[in-house]
Amino acid sequence: MDAENILKKYFGYDSFRTGQENIIKSILSGRDVLAIMPTGAGKSICYQVPALLLSGITLVVSPLISLMQDQVKSLNEAGIHAAFINSSLTETQIAKALDFAAKGVYKIIYVAPERLESDRFLRFALSAAISMVTVDEAHCISQWGQDFRPSYLKIVDFIAHLPDRPIVSAFTATATAEVKTDIECILRLQRPDITVTGFDRENLYYQVEHLTGKQKDHFVVNYIEKHPNDSGIIYCATRKNVDTLYENLFKRGVPVTSYHAGIDNQTRKKNQDDFIYDRASVVVATNAFGMGIDKSNVRFVIHYNMPQSMENYYQEAGRAGRDGENSQCILLFSAQDVMINKFLLEKKEFEEMEEEDIELIRQRDANRLHVMEGYCKTTSCLRNYILEYFGERAKTPCDNCGNCHRNYLEADMTDAAKWVINCIAETRGRYGQSIVTGTLLGANRARLREVGATAYRSYGALEDVNEKDIRLLIDQMEREGYIVQTSGEYPVLQMGDISALKNGEARVVVRKFEEKEVPEARKKKARSTDSLTSAGYKLFEELRQLRLTIAKEEGMPPYIIFNDKTLIEMCVTMPENRQDMLAVSGVGENKFRKYGQRFMDTITAFSVAHPNSATASNI
């Protein structure tokens, strides 16, 4: 059997996605590989397919229990024997799993990096025929990566101890050029075939909204009211924000749950399952939630606060639309978000690291935060900003993000900029943006009187300019180097190089925006459900209900049975027999044996009840 037959038989797909086939060929030829592919691009297929064709066992090193459990459930559902070894198992269960593995029951074993050092696992590994070691979430091995885990460094020693060096494959969705080099070097990859399929997720619509605390609450409530049937994640920077927003939504009758480290383990597990099993359509969570959650039908990810880095944002936002359907990634930004993140980074803990390395990482963290702040404030294409950060050059704006769908008007604010410089000079660089803005507006605030700002020449100099425009001006002046904002817990505004401005050689132009009317067809690509008629959508809901019933019977997430895209294709093609059903993308032979007849029976019953109803608009 070859790779294409494996893909069809077990996974139900007729062809490989971009990059998958070349990666699989490299592995089967005995080469190490490093693949950087966006979330939802099918990384797991790249090592699962060759694992079934290689003679021995494939070990997959994975950082999270939930990720392993999801993958193993999916593989077993597809008819592939797989197991995981991690702290969720008792020692007796681990011994039993390893005994089965030694007897050749499993082709794929997921293992936590910490387990690689245990005597029992080492004894097993030294006597087993291990064909490949796959490192998932490989950016975790780099201390410059956003999720550095010292335990990942144990992988290198583990491979070195094996009697025969296996093929080593590494996969990640987020890696800058520096992290990519780190992965290659630290894992000691030999002549690796390096594949970067690109970072763009065309089905994701990016949007940034500048809002204060209460405005953020109103935005979230309004959004969910307009999308009552959509599943989504709302990320908050702090536990307090999670609890407050959860209570707000719960009181309004939203089927919502919450997740953060302050919730006890049992409740946290229940809440996570409620979201995965579609009992709660919305989860409000800190960034502790989501890594390894393969829920395919997440239609929106809202960041209530700005994340600490572009890597974090891209990974968290990327949990939307894993099924390829149109989804939204919305970031709600306020200046306070920067302060919160600086505080959290100050409290960041480091283990087993030299002081010199800690200082370097702190500098990198500060730079990442600055880049993330730039994303929130840019007036250029949001998608291109992300792609360029990861080293991918974009030629034109995407016409599929919030910034591309705004009309920007340029305003010459050079005269106002000189008053900003004057004000910073009068503060002697001792105060932050709030004091400077308030002074220029001539605001009646006790704090301004306290610091003596009401006596400045610049006090009230820009009273005819609104506060939002002054903040836009300050941001623009910072980008052009006329102003420098210091780092630290209490950043202040100081003078940069103002010579060009002082000599009249330069102008300061600020871009303001207004929303423009964009045809819905241009705003986003159509969802697969758009091809269904009203009758087709009724059938889709019936198939979803059947899937939920089966999921409860089997004790697994609905999307592991079949994802939404597969159900929609069933509604379009109306399969009547085995051949028809196996032609549906996502229906493999094992899933057909287990569930195919029940889905065909539901489709047949629907056809009988609605004899003259077309289910798809192209019929």
XYZ file of C-alpha atoms in Angstrom:
619
model
C 0.000 0.000 0.000
C 1.317 3.481 -0.851
C 0.820 6.873 0.815
C -2.198 7.865 -1.314
C -3.988 4.596 -0.509
C -3.292 5.107 3.198
C -4.694 8.647 2.960
C -7.903 7.422 1.330
C -8.405 4.242 3.346
C -7.878 5.651 6.835
C -8.507 9.384 6.536
C -11.010 9.522 3.677
C -9.160 12.120 1.566
C -8.557 11.819 -2.172
C -5.480 14.014 -2.380
C -2.792 15.660 -0.269
C -2.747 19.329 0.642
C 0.093 21.699 -0.235
C 3.418 20.410 1.065
C 2.143 17.158 2.559
C 3.161 14.802 -0.239
C 6.751 16.093 -0.499
C 7.226 15.872 3.281
C 5.925 12.285 3.317
C 8.191 11.308 0.384
C 11.221 12.743 2.207
C 10.412 10.777 5.356
C 9.873 7.547 3.438
C 13.232 8.065 1.685
C 14.897 8.175 5.119
C 15.505 11.933 5.376
C 14.940 14.124 8.422
C 12.358 16.852 7.878
C 11.423 20.206 9.380
C 7.997 21.504 8.368
C 6.534 24.904 9.209
C 2.853 24.846 8.310
C -0.031 27.002 9.560
C -2.642 25.642 11.942
C -5.191 23.620 10.002
C -2.780 22.807 7.156
C -2.626 19.106 8.078
C 0.698 18.656 9.873
C -0.387 15.428 11.600
C -1.071 13.693 8.252
C 2.583 14.351 7.343
C 3.869 11.995 10.039
C 0.863 9.697 10.544
C 0.778 8.468 6.937
C 4.486 7.520 6.750
C 4.269 6.025 10.261
C 1.939 3.375 8.840
C 4.363 2.602 6.004
C 7.585 2.512 8.035
C 8.564 -0.868 9.471
C 8.714 0.053 13.160
C 7.089 2.374 15.696
C 6.786 6.160 15.405
C 7.157 8.110 18.658
C 5.469 11.518 18.654
C 6.767 13.889 21.327
C 3.952 16.253 22.242
C 3.723 18.934 24.955
C 0.109 18.644 26.075
C -2.090 15.855 27.380
C -5.200 17.168 25.608
C -3.352 17.207 22.275
C -2.273 13.566 22.670
C -5.708 12.374 23.736
C -7.385 14.090 20.784
C -4.907 12.687 18.268
C -5.094 9.153 19.656
C -8.905 9.199 19.652
C -8.886 10.390 16.040
C -6.420 7.683 14.982
C -8.316 4.891 16.716
C -11.545 6.156 15.110
C -9.812 5.928 11.726
C -8.840 2.309 12.467
C -5.207 3.018 13.380
C -3.922 1.552 16.656
C -2.256 4.297 18.690
C -1.556 5.086 22.351
C -0.250 7.883 24.551
C 2.111 7.871 27.532
C 1.767 10.780 29.944
C 0.940 11.740 33.530
C -2.800 11.166 33.048
C -2.114 7.397 33.166
C -1.290 5.302 36.204
C 1.993 3.381 36.277
C 0.016 0.173 35.717
C -1.648 1.655 32.621
C 1.712 2.856 31.292
C 3.239 -0.603 31.823
C 0.325 -2.197 29.964
C 0.589 0.281 27.068
C 4.322 -0.311 26.723
C 3.794 -4.074 26.852
C 1.286 -3.831 23.987
C 3.677 -1.562 22.097
C 6.534 -4.058 22.501
C 4.256 -6.727 20.989
C 3.640 -4.548 17.947
C 0.055 -3.531 18.706
C 0.709 0.193 18.172
C 2.273 1.897 15.171
C 2.138 5.382 16.713
C 2.807 6.310 20.343
C 2.445 9.863 21.681
C 4.709 10.647 24.606
C 5.289 13.642 26.873
C 8.924 14.890 26.775
C 9.320 14.325 30.534
C 8.644 10.584 30.042
C 11.694 10.153 27.809
C 13.916 10.063 30.915
C 11.964 7.439 32.847
C 13.719 4.078 33.254
C 10.667 2.099 32.146
C 10.252 4.068 28.923
C 13.979 3.977 28.175
C 14.053 0.171 28.587
C 11.166 -0.079 26.155
C 12.770 2.300 23.641
C 16.141 0.533 23.688
C 14.546 -2.792 22.784
C 11.844 -1.546 20.383
C 12.186 -0.945 16.661
C 11.713 2.817 16.464
C 11.565 4.032 12.876
C 10.826 7.716 13.510
C 10.784 10.287 16.294
C 8.410 13.146 15.508
C 8.673 16.403 17.461
C 5.339 18.206 17.470
C 5.158 21.910 18.447
C 8.898 21.938 17.727
C 9.268 25.662 18.517
C 9.144 24.602 22.191
C 12.790 23.468 21.898
C 14.048 27.002 21.192
C 14.545 29.422 24.064
C 13.698 32.173 21.565
C 10.359 30.495 20.845
C 7.263 31.778 22.616
C 6.619 28.463 24.433
C 10.144 27.367 25.389
C 10.060 24.182 27.467
C 13.348 22.960 28.952
C 11.922 19.409 28.946
C 12.107 19.467 25.132
C 15.894 19.504 25.331
C 15.678 15.932 26.655
C 14.633 14.764 23.197
C 18.173 15.187 21.872
C 19.750 12.941 24.525
C 16.972 10.395 24.125
C 17.608 10.064 20.374
C 21.358 9.834 20.979
C 20.843 6.854 23.343
C 18.875 4.780 20.822
C 20.879 1.920 19.292
C 19.895 2.957 15.756
C 19.200 6.588 14.955
C 15.641 6.913 13.657
C 14.320 9.443 11.160
C 13.650 12.716 12.994
C 10.760 14.907 11.872
C 9.823 18.254 13.419
C 6.640 20.286 12.957
C 5.435 23.710 14.074
C 2.992 26.404 12.980
C 4.881 29.434 14.305
C 8.586 29.910 13.781
C 10.606 32.966 12.826
C 13.833 32.407 10.866
C 15.782 32.410 14.135
C 13.569 29.773 15.758
C 13.692 27.651 12.585
C 17.496 27.635 12.766
C 17.346 26.765 16.457
C 15.106 23.756 15.810
C 17.392 22.471 13.069
C 20.551 22.853 15.152
C 19.343 21.763 18.602
C 17.624 18.627 17.255
C 20.766 17.907 15.180
C 18.716 17.247 12.080
C 20.746 15.498 9.374
C 20.407 16.894 5.833
C 16.827 17.904 6.631
C 14.266 18.592 3.970
C 12.902 21.950 5.185
C 9.389 22.839 4.072
C 7.692 26.171 4.728
C 4.244 26.102 3.143
C 3.496 29.713 4.048
C 1.759 31.266 7.003
C -1.353 32.642 5.358
C -4.769 31.372 6.444
C -6.993 32.763 3.711
C -10.221 31.828 5.475
C -9.435 34.002 8.528
C -10.632 37.618 8.626
C -8.454 39.791 10.897
C -9.809 42.853 12.660
C -8.580 45.247 15.391
C -10.904 47.505 17.381
C -9.639 50.255 19.713
C -11.963 50.108 22.732
C -11.945 50.815 26.460
C -13.058 48.291 29.102
C -16.827 48.885 29.016
C -16.788 49.296 25.232
C -15.113 45.881 24.976
C -17.928 44.313 27.014
C -20.565 45.865 24.744
C -18.693 44.708 21.628
C -18.494 41.090 22.839
C -22.168 40.979 23.835
C -23.295 42.508 20.525
C -21.084 40.148 18.516
C -22.418 37.027 20.226
C -26.010 38.234 19.871
C -25.405 38.563 16.113
C -23.742 35.105 15.909
C -25.868 32.977 18.276
C -25.134 29.656 16.565
C -21.381 30.117 16.209
C -18.776 28.432 18.381
C -15.986 30.717 19.623
C -13.165 31.410 22.056
C -12.700 34.699 23.920
C -9.183 35.156 25.316
C -8.489 37.449 28.280
C -5.099 38.390 29.769
C -6.129 37.887 33.415
C -8.285 35.501 35.436
C -10.266 38.456 36.764
C -11.259 39.483 33.239
C -12.244 35.887 32.447
C -14.503 35.636 35.507
C -16.122 39.048 34.960
C -16.833 38.478 31.261
C -18.072 34.921 31.913
C -20.556 36.177 34.532
C -21.749 38.914 32.178
C -22.421 36.476 29.334
C -23.893 33.789 31.593
C -26.443 36.236 33.019
C -27.518 37.047 29.465
C -28.277 33.411 28.748
C -25.276 32.712 26.530
C -24.244 29.002 26.621
C -20.789 29.878 27.946
C -18.096 28.278 30.069
C -14.731 29.463 31.414
C -11.160 28.233 31.761
C -8.105 29.450 33.690
C -5.468 28.096 36.091
C -7.372 29.350 39.157
C -10.239 26.905 38.521
C -9.803 23.474 40.140
C -8.672 20.657 37.839
C -11.957 18.750 37.842
C -14.072 21.805 36.988
C -11.541 22.975 34.415
C -11.669 19.568 32.685
C -15.490 19.636 32.706
C -15.544 23.173 31.276
C -13.112 22.234 28.521
C -15.205 19.172 27.649
C -18.386 21.270 27.600
C -16.834 23.392 24.872
C -15.313 20.496 22.928
C -18.540 18.473 23.032
C -20.633 21.506 21.940
C -22.526 21.722 25.238
C -21.236 25.312 25.518
C -20.766 27.262 22.299
C -18.487 29.925 23.851
C -15.519 29.647 26.200
C -13.904 32.609 27.969
C -10.324 31.729 28.867
C -6.760 32.790 29.549
C -4.084 31.629 27.110
C -3.736 28.446 29.203
C -6.629 27.167 27.065
C -6.570 25.800 23.567
C -3.172 24.362 22.700
C -3.850 20.933 21.320
C -7.606 21.470 21.065
C -8.464 20.309 17.572
C -12.077 21.564 17.539
C -12.642 22.218 13.868
C -15.775 24.402 13.908
C -14.549 27.406 15.928
C -16.014 30.320 13.966
C -14.499 33.193 15.927
C -11.634 33.992 18.266
C -11.919 37.297 20.113
C -8.957 38.643 22.082
C -10.382 40.797 24.862
C -6.799 41.917 25.571
C -3.729 42.200 23.369
C -1.472 39.073 23.585
C 2.216 39.362 24.489
C 3.599 38.399 21.086
C 2.707 37.868 17.462
C 3.569 34.166 17.873
C 1.013 33.835 20.678
C -1.592 35.801 18.763
C -1.184 33.818 15.547
C -1.344 30.517 17.411
C -4.421 31.503 19.452
C -6.255 33.220 16.579
C -5.401 30.185 14.427
C -7.752 28.043 16.500
C -10.531 29.553 14.406
C -11.526 27.950 11.131
C -9.449 24.777 11.282
C -11.995 23.218 8.911
C -11.161 25.830 6.263
C -14.478 27.645 6.699
C -14.637 31.427 6.925
C -13.941 32.608 10.509
C -13.135 35.855 12.304
C -10.169 36.835 14.461
C -10.917 40.042 16.357
C -8.535 41.833 18.709
C -9.959 44.431 21.113
C -7.124 46.825 21.979
C -6.697 49.490 24.631
C -3.557 51.230 25.890
C -4.020 49.479 29.243
C -3.369 46.126 27.535
C 0.261 47.141 27.048
C 0.584 47.912 30.773
C -0.997 44.591 31.765
C 1.367 42.629 29.533
C 4.435 44.495 30.776
C 3.402 43.644 34.320
C 2.871 39.960 33.430
C 6.264 39.778 31.694
C 7.948 41.306 34.751
C 6.473 38.441 36.816
C 7.539 35.769 34.311
C 9.417 32.882 35.934
C 12.467 31.163 34.472
C 13.722 27.717 35.365
C 17.151 26.166 34.822
C 18.482 29.209 32.960
C 21.565 31.391 33.272
C 21.114 35.048 34.267
C 22.608 36.189 30.961
C 20.062 34.125 28.989
C 17.220 35.420 31.154
C 18.176 39.009 30.360
C 18.312 38.245 26.629
C 14.874 36.639 26.754
C 13.485 39.648 28.640
C 14.781 41.856 25.817
C 13.189 39.568 23.230
C 9.908 39.614 25.164
C 9.943 43.422 25.211
C 10.591 43.513 21.459
C 7.801 40.998 20.764
C 5.406 43.106 22.817
C 6.419 46.177 20.810
C 5.733 44.295 17.552
C 2.339 43.201 18.858
C 1.484 46.769 19.826
C 2.493 47.808 16.309
C -0.012 45.324 14.879
C -2.788 46.871 16.949
C -1.878 50.375 15.801
C -0.965 49.847 12.157
C -3.153 51.359 9.470
C -1.768 48.964 6.862
C -3.049 45.513 5.891
C -3.270 43.350 9.030
C -2.673 40.064 7.206
C 0.473 41.425 5.545
C 1.768 42.689 8.910
C 1.530 39.137 10.282
C 3.055 37.500 7.210
C 5.976 39.934 7.073
C 6.756 39.287 10.735
C 7.212 35.602 9.898
C 9.393 36.469 6.908
C 6.816 36.112 4.144
C 6.673 39.067 1.775
C 3.252 40.115 0.529
C 2.969 42.160 -2.660
C -0.482 43.699 -2.243
C -3.016 44.319 0.560
C -5.238 41.291 1.158
C -8.639 43.014 0.813
C -9.833 40.603 3.515
C -9.136 42.305 6.840
C -10.524 45.137 8.927
C -7.883 47.644 7.810
C -8.364 46.858 4.126
C -12.057 47.563 4.616
C -11.569 51.065 5.963
C -11.154 54.346 4.098
C -8.029 56.083 5.361
C -7.720 59.830 5.153
C -4.334 61.520 5.517
C -4.128 64.581 7.769
C -1.080 66.851 8.082
C -0.628 67.280 11.853
C 2.858 68.814 11.813
C 1.833 71.870 13.835
C 0.146 69.704 16.449
C 3.254 67.470 16.530
C 5.383 70.471 17.522
C 3.065 71.087 20.483
C 3.521 67.433 21.500
C 7.297 67.952 21.461
C 6.859 71.166 23.453
C 4.770 69.349 26.065
C 7.279 66.501 26.448
C 10.027 69.094 26.890
C 7.997 70.756 29.649
C 7.438 67.398 31.405
C 11.228 66.772 31.133
C 10.412 63.254 29.999
C 8.998 62.254 33.386
C 5.429 61.317 32.454
C 3.541 58.906 30.224
C 1.014 59.301 27.437
C -1.944 59.945 29.745
C -0.379 63.084 31.302
C 0.867 64.378 27.944
C -2.496 63.843 26.234
C -4.425 65.345 29.137
C -2.169 68.397 29.186
C -2.558 69.054 25.465
C -6.331 68.720 25.752
C -6.430 71.080 28.723
C -8.284 68.429 30.742
C -9.635 69.273 34.192
C -7.930 66.513 36.165
C -6.567 66.483 39.702
C -3.469 64.593 38.579
C -2.573 67.338 36.068
C -2.878 69.985 38.778
C -0.807 67.808 41.097
C 2.142 67.614 38.676
C 1.855 71.280 37.711
C 0.852 70.592 34.101
C -1.849 73.277 34.184
C 0.941 75.897 34.237
C 2.617 74.572 31.046
C 2.491 76.637 27.848
C 1.226 73.496 26.127
C -1.731 73.120 28.498
C -4.857 73.223 26.331
C -2.820 73.918 23.166
C -4.745 71.188 21.305
C -8.106 71.605 22.990
C -9.812 71.648 19.580
C -8.349 68.225 18.659
C -10.099 65.105 19.951
C -8.235 62.737 22.265
C -8.276 59.829 19.803
C -6.492 61.937 17.158
C -3.852 63.087 19.665
C -3.142 59.468 20.542
C -2.900 58.589 16.834
C -0.475 61.480 16.411
C 1.710 60.330 19.325
C 1.767 56.784 17.927
C 2.824 58.114 14.511
C 5.559 60.281 16.048
C 6.853 57.268 17.954
C 6.981 55.206 14.753
C 8.947 57.992 13.046
C 11.392 58.298 15.934
C 10.449 61.804 17.130
C 9.258 60.323 20.431
C 10.613 57.402 22.431
C 8.467 55.500 24.921
C 10.589 53.881 27.625
C 10.091 50.252 28.689
C 9.491 49.150 32.262
C 6.440 49.067 34.498
C 5.748 52.808 34.134
C 6.743 53.883 30.593
C 7.233 57.599 29.956
C 7.441 59.671 26.772
C 10.832 61.193 25.990
C 12.323 63.135 23.104
C 13.740 61.268 20.143
C 15.547 62.764 17.155
C 13.516 65.897 16.360
C 16.061 67.607 14.129
C 14.134 67.079 10.850
C 10.937 68.335 12.454
C 12.670 71.276 14.111
C 14.330 72.384 10.871
C 11.084 72.195 8.944
C 12.454 69.431 6.714
C 9.692 66.923 7.558
C 5.937 66.748 7.907
C 3.972 64.482 10.252
C 1.068 62.898 8.411
C -1.483 60.842 10.346
C -3.876 58.364 8.747
C -7.412 58.463 10.136
C -10.097 56.064 9.026
C -13.777 55.618 8.428
C -15.529 52.325 7.710
C -16.393 51.813 4.066
C -19.159 49.800 2.527
C -17.742 46.523 1.308
C -19.885 43.998 -0.565
C -20.360 40.895 1.571
C -18.915 38.724 -1.187
C -15.635 40.650 -1.024
C -15.520 40.764 2.769
C -15.087 37.034 3.121
C -15.213 33.873 1.138
C -18.478 31.976 1.281
C -18.951 29.245 3.854
C -19.717 25.744 2.659
C -23.188 26.046 4.198
C -23.892 28.850 1.722
C -24.265 26.182 -0.975
C -27.169 24.591 0.937
C -30.807 25.431 0.368
C -33.181 25.755 3.326
C -33.949 22.038 2.946
C -30.220 21.267 2.803
C -29.642 23.217 5.986
C -32.423 21.235 7.738
C -30.669 18.013 6.710
C -27.351 19.417 7.914
C -28.900 20.063 11.340
C -30.276 16.501 11.407
C -26.846 15.090 10.581
C -25.291 17.263 13.280
C -27.822 15.903 15.783
C -27.003 12.335 14.736
C -23.303 13.101 15.107
C -23.924 14.459 18.612
C -25.881 11.329 19.554
C -23.046 9.093 18.326
C -20.451 11.260 20.091
C -22.305 10.795 23.393
C -22.507 7.035 22.813
C -18.789 6.825 22.002
C -17.678 9.361 24.634
C -15.719 11.544 22.234
C -15.894 15.032 20.686
C -18.369 15.327 17.766
C -15.730 16.645 15.338
C -13.754 13.399 15.674
C -16.741 11.472 14.251
C -17.018 13.779 11.194
C -16.309 17.494 10.888
C -18.875 20.012 9.636
C -17.338 20.102 6.177
C -17.878 16.360 5.748
C -21.514 16.646 6.872
C -22.109 19.518 4.435
C -20.690 17.443 1.567
C -23.096 14.653 2.517
C -25.955 17.164 2.243
C -24.764 18.213 -1.215
C -24.046 14.740 -2.673
C -26.787 12.763 -0.801
C -24.840 9.435 -0.757
C -27.018 6.319 -1.099
C -24.463 3.507 -0.952
C -20.977 2.543 0.201
C -19.256 3.847 -2.914
C -21.018 7.222 -2.671
C -20.256 7.598 1.023
C -16.561 6.713 0.655
C -16.335 9.406 -2.030
C -17.204 12.031 0.604
C -14.081 13.827 1.867
C -13.301 12.730 5.426
C -15.043 9.338 5.270
C -12.473 6.563 5.553
C -13.179 2.829 5.506
C -13.205 2.384 9.289
C -15.542 5.321 9.870
C -17.819 4.034 7.124
C -18.016 0.629 8.816
C -18.844 2.254 12.168
C -21.143 5.108 11.153
C -21.808 5.125 7.415
C -25.115 3.249 7.444
C -26.629 5.453 10.174
C -25.841 8.609 8.237
C -27.153 7.131 4.979
C -30.356 6.061 6.767
C -30.890 9.626 8.003
C -30.274 11.008 4.491
C -32.685 8.463 2.966
C -35.383 9.232 5.551
C -34.994 12.939 4.802
C -35.315 12.330 1.059
C -38.533 10.358 1.608
C -39.965 13.078 3.844
C -38.991 15.847 1.394
C -39.288 14.186 -2.049
C -39.156 17.311 -4.196
C -36.656 19.376 -2.178
C -33.227 20.216 -3.544
C -30.623 20.321 -0.783
C -27.961 22.320 -2.625
C -28.189 25.366 -4.859
C -26.033 23.789 -7.575
C -28.368 20.838 -8.064
